[in-house]
mmCIF file of C-alpha atoms and ligand atoms in Angstrom:
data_model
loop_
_atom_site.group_PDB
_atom_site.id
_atom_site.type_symbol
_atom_site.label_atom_id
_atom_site.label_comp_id
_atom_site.label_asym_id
_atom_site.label_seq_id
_atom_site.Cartn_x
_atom_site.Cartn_y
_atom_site.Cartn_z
ATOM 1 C CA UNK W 1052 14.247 18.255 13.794
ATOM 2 C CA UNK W 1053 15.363 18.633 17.347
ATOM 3 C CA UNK W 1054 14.288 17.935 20.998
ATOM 4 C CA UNK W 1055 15.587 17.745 24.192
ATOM 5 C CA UNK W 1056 13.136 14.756 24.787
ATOM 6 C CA UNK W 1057 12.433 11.404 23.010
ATOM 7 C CA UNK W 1058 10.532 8.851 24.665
ATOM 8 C CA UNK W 1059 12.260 6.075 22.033
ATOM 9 C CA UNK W 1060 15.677 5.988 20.753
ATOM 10 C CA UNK W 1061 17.231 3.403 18.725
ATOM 11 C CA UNK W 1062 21.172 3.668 17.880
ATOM 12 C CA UNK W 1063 22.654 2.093 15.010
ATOM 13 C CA UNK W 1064 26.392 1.625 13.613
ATOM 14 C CA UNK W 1065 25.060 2.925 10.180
ATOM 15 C CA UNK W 1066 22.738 4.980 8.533
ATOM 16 C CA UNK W 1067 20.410 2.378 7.499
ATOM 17 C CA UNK W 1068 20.566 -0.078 10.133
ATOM 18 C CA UNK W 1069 17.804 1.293 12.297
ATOM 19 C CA UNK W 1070 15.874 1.393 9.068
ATOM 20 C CA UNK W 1071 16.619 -1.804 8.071
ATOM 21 C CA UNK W 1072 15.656 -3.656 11.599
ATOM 22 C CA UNK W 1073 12.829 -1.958 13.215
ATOM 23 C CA UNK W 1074 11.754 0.980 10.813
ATOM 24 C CA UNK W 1075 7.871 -0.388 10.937
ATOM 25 C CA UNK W 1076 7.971 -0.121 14.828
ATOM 26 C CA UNK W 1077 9.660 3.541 14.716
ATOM 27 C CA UNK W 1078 6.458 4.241 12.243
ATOM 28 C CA UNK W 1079 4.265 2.697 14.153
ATOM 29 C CA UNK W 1080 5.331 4.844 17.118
ATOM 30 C CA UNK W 1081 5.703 7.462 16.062
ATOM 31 C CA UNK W 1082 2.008 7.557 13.916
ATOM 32 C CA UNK W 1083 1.024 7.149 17.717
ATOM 33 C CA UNK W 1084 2.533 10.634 18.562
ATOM 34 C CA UNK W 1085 5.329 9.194 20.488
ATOM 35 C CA UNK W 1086 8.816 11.053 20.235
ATOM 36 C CA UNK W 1087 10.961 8.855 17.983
ATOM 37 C CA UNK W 1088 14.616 9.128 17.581
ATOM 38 C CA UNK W 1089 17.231 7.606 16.024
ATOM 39 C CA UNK W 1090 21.037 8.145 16.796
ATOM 40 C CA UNK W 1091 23.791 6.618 14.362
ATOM 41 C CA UNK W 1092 26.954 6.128 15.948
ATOM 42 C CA UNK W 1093 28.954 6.773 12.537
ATOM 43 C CA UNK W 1094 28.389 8.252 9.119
ATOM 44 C CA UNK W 1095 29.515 4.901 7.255
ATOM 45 C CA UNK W 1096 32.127 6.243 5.674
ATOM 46 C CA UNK W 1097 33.606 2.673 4.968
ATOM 47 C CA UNK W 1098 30.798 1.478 3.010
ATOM 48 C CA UNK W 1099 31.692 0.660 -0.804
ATOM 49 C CA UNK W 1100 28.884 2.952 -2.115
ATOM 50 C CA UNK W 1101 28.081 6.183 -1.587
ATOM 51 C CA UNK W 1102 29.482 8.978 -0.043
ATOM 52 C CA UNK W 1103 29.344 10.312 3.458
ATOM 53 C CA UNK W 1104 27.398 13.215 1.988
ATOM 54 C CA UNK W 1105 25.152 11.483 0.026
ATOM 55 C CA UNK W 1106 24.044 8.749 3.097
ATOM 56 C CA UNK W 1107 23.295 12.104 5.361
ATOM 57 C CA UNK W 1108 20.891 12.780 2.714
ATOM 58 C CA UNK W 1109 19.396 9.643 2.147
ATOM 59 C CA UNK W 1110 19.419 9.503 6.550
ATOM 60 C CA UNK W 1111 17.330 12.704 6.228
ATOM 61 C CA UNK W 1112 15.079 11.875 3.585
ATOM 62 C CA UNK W 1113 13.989 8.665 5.551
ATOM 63 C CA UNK W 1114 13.808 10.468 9.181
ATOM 64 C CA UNK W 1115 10.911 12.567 7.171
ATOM 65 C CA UNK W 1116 9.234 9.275 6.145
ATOM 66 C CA UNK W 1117 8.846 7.446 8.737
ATOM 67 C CA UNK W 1118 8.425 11.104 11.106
ATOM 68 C CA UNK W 1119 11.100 11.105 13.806
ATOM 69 C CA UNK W 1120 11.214 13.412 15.935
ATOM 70 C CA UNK W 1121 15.194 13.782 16.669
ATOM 71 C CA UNK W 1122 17.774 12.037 14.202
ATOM 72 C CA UNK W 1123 22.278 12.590 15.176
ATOM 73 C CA UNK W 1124 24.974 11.250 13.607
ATOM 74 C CA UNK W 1125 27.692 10.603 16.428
ATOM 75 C CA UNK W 1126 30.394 11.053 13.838
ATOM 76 C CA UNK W 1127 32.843 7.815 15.756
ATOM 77 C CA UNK W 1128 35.064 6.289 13.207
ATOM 78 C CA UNK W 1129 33.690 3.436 10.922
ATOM 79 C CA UNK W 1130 34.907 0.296 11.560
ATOM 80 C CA UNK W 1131 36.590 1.652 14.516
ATOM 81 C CA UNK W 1132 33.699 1.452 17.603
ATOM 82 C CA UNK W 1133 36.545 0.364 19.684
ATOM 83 C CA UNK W 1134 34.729 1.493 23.240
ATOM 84 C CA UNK W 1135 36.671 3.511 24.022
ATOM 85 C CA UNK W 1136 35.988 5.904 27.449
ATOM 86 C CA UNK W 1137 35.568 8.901 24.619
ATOM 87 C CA UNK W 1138 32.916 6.625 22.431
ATOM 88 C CA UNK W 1139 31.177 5.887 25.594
ATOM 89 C CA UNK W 1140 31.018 9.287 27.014
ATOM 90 C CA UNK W 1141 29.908 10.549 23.746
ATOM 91 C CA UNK W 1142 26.785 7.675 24.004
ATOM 92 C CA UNK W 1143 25.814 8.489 27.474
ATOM 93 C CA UNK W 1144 25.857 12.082 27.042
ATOM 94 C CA UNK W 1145 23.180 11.438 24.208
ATOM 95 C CA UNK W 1146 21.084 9.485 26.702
ATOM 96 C CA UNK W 1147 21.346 11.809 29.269
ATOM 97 C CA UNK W 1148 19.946 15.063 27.237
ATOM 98 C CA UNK W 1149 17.553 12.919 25.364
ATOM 99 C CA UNK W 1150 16.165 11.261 28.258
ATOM 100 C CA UNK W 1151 14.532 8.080 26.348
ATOM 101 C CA UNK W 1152 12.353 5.217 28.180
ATOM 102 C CA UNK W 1153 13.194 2.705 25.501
ATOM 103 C CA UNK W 1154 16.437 2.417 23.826
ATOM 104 C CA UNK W 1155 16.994 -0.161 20.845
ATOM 105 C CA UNK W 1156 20.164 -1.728 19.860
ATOM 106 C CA UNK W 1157 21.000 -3.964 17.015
ATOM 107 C CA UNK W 1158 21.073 -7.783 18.256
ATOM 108 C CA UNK W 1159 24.852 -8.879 19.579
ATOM 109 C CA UNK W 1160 25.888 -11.858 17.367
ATOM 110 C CA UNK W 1161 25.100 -9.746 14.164
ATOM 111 C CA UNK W 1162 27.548 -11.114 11.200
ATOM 112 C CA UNK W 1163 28.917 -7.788 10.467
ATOM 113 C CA UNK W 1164 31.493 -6.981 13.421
ATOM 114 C CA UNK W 1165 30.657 -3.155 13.792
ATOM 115 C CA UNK W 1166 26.899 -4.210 14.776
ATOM 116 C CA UNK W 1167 27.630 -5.934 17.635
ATOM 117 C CA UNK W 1168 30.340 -3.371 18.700
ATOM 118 C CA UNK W 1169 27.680 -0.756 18.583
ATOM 119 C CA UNK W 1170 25.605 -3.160 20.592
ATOM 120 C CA UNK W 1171 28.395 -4.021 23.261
ATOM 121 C CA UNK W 1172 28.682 0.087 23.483
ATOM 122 C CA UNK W 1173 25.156 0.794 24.087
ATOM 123 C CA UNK W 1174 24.210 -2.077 26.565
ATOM 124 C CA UNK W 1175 27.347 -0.194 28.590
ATOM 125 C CA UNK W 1176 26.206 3.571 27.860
ATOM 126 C CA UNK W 1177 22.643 2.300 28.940
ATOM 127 C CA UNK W 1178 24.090 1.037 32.097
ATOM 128 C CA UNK W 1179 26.402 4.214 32.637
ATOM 129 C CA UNK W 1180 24.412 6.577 32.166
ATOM 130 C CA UNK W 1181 22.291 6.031 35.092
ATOM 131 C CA UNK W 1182 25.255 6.287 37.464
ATOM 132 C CA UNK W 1183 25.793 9.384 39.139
ATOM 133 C CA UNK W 1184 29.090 9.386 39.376
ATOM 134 C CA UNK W 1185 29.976 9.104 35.659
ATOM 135 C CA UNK W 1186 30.038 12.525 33.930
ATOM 136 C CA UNK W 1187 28.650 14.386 36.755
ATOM 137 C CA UNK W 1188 28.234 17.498 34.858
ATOM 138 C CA UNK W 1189 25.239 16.099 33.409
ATOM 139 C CA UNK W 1190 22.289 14.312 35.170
ATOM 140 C CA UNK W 1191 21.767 10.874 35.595
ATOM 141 C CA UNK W 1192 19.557 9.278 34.149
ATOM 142 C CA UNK W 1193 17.995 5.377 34.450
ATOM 143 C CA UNK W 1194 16.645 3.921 30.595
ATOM 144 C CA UNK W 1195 13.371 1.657 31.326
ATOM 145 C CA UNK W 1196 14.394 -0.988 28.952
ATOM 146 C CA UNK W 1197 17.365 -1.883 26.367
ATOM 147 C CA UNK W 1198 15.659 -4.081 23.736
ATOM 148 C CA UNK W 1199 17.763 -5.359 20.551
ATOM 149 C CA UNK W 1200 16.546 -5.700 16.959
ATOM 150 C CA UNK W 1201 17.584 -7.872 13.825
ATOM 151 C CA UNK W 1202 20.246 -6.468 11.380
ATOM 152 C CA UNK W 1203 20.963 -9.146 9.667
ATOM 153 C CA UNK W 1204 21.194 -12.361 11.300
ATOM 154 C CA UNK W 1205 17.906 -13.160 13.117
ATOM 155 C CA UNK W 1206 17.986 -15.527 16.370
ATOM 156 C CA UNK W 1207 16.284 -16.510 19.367
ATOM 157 C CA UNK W 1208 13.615 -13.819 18.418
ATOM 158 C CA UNK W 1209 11.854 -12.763 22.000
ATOM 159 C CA UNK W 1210 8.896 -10.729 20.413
ATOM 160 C CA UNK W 1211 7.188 -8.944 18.098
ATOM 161 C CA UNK W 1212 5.915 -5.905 16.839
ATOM 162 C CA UNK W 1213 2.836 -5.953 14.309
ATOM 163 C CA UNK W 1214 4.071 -3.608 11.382
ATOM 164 C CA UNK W 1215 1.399 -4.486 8.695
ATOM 165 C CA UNK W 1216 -0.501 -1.352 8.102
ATOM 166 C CA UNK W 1217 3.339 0.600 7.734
ATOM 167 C CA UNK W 1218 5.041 -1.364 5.736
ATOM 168 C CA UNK W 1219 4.758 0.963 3.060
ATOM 169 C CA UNK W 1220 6.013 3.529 5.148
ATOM 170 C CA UNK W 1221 9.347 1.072 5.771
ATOM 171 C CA UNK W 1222 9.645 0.614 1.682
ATOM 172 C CA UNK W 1223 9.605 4.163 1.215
ATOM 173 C CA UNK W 1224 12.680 4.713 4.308
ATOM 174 C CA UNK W 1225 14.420 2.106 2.912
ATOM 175 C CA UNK W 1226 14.415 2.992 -0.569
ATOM 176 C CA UNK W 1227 15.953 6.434 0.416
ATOM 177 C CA UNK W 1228 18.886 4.850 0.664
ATOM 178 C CA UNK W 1229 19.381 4.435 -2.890
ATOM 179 C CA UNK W 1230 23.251 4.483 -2.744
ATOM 180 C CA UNK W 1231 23.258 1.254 -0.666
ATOM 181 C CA UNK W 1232 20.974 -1.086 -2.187
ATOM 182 C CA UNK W 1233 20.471 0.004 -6.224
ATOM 183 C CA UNK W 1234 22.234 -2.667 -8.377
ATOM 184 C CA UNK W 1235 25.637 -1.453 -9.829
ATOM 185 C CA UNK W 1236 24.302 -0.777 -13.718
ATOM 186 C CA UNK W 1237 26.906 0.767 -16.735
ATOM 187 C CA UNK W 1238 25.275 4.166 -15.557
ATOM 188 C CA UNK W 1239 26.312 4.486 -12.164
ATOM 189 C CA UNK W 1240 29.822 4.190 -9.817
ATOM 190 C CA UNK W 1241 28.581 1.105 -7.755
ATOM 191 C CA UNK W 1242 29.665 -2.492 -7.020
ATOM 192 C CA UNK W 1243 27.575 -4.988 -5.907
ATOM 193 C CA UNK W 1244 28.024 -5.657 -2.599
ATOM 194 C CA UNK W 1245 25.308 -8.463 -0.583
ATOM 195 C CA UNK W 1246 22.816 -5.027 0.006
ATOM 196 C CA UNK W 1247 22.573 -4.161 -4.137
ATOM 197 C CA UNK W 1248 21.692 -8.285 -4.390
ATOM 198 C CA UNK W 1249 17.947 -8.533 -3.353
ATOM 199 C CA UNK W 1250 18.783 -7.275 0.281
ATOM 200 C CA UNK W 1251 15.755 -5.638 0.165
ATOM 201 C CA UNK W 1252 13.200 -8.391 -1.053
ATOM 202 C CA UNK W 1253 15.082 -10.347 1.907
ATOM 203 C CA UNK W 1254 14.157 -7.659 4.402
ATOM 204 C CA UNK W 1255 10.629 -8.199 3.416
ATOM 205 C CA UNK W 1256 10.469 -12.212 3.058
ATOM 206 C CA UNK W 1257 11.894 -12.107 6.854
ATOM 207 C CA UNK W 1258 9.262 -9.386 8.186
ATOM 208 C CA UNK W 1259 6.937 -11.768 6.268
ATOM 209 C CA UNK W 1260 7.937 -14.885 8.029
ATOM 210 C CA UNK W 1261 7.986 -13.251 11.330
ATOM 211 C CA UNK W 1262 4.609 -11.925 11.423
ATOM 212 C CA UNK W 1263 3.534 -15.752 10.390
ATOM 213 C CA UNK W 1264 3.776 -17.137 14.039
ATOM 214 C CA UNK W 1265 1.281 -14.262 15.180
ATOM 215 C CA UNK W 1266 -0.929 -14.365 12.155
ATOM 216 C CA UNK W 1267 0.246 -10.733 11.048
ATOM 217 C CA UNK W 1268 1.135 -9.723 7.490
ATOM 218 C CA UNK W 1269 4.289 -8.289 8.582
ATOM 219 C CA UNK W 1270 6.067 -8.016 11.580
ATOM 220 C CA UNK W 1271 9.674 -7.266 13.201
ATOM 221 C CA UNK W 1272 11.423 -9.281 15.679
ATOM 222 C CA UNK W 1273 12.979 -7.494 18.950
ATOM 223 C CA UNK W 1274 15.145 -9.644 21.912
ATOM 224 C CA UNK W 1275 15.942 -8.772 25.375
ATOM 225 C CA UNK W 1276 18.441 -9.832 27.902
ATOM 226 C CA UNK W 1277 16.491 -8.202 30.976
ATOM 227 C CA UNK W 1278 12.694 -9.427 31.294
ATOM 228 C CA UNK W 1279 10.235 -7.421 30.011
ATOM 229 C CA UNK W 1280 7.286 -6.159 32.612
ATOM 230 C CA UNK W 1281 4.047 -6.756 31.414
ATOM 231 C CA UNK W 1282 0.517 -5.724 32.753
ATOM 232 C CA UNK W 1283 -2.087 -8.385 32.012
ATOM 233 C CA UNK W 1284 -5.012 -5.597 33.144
HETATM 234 ZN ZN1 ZN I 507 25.273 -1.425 9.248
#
């Protein structure tokens, strides 16, 4: 599962996140034969359940699902996306070689403090990596459009995608990650944190609620900070 080419990327702190926010419009995509990647900036190797081994297989189990085309794992320290000229390098030289039009970042005012750090680094590697003086080694190269998606806190939504007929497909990504959101039970090592306490059923009731204003069964919500072009012929 590589390429030197995606036409989407979307980054995320954590395997999951991507999943969690947008995996109905990566489905979507790439159902349309559009090259879909995702990058995760770090292999979660905070989070209370699991183990960095076990989340890389849950992260490739989904990438089959929902068909991507390219999935990495950064490796940058969990809860330590500090920006740092190394972390940003690292970013940019994944934009450069993968060459996407459309890059997705999780929304900035996120309540969980590594989203929006992974969002502060990407709206900077997005504008970097178009300059031709950074990293010269390796080509510039100008992204079309940085659009955010919802983690967890959902605001000021700008637009959305129509995810209806895949919604099974973003069930089935999500449940691969059965280390982060099964219930702890006397069978198994885990403690409840707020993603083993109906996370999931939450997920849904919000991709319900968003498709409402559009009369869709499901939808996801996306922001920009740039305007969007659109063609009205
Ligand atoms: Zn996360």
């Amino acid at each position: 599962m590589s390429s030197a080419y995606v036409d989407l990327l979307a980054f995320g702190a954590h395997p999951d996140d991507v999943e969690i926010g947008m995996s109905g419009t990566i489905a979507r995509h790439a159902a349309a034969g559009l090259k879909v990647g995702i990058c995760d900036l770090t292999e979660a190797e905070m989070s209370s359940n699991g183990t960095v081994d076990i989340r890389r297989e849950e992260a490739a189990d989904a990438s089959e699902i929902l068909g991507l085309a390219y999935r990495s794992c950064l490796k940058l320290p969990d809860r330590g996306l500090t920006g740092s000229p190394e972390q940003l390098a690292a970013i940019v030289a994944e934009l450069r070689r993968l060459k996407p039009r459309i890059v997705f970042a999780p929304y900035w005012d996120d309540r969980h403090p590594d989203h929006n750090a992974c969002s502060r680094l990407i709206e900077e590697a997005v504008f970097n990596a178009k300059l031709r003086r950074y990293l010269p080694e390796l080509p510039a190269h100008q992204v079309e459009q940085l659009i955010f998606y919802y983690i967890n806190d959902v605001k000021d939504v700008g637009l959305v995608v129509d995810i209806s007929p895949y919604y099974d497909i973003k069930r089935r990504a999500l449940s691969a990650y059965k280390s982060q959101f099964t219930a702890p039970s006397g069978g198994n090592d885990q403690v409840a944190t707020p993603l083993t306490q109906g996370y999931l059923d939450n997920v849904e009731a919000r991709d319900r609620i968003l498709g409402t204003s559009k009369q869709m069964a499901y939808a996801e919500g996306f922001i920009v900070k740039r305007p969007l072009t659109i063609d009205l012929f």
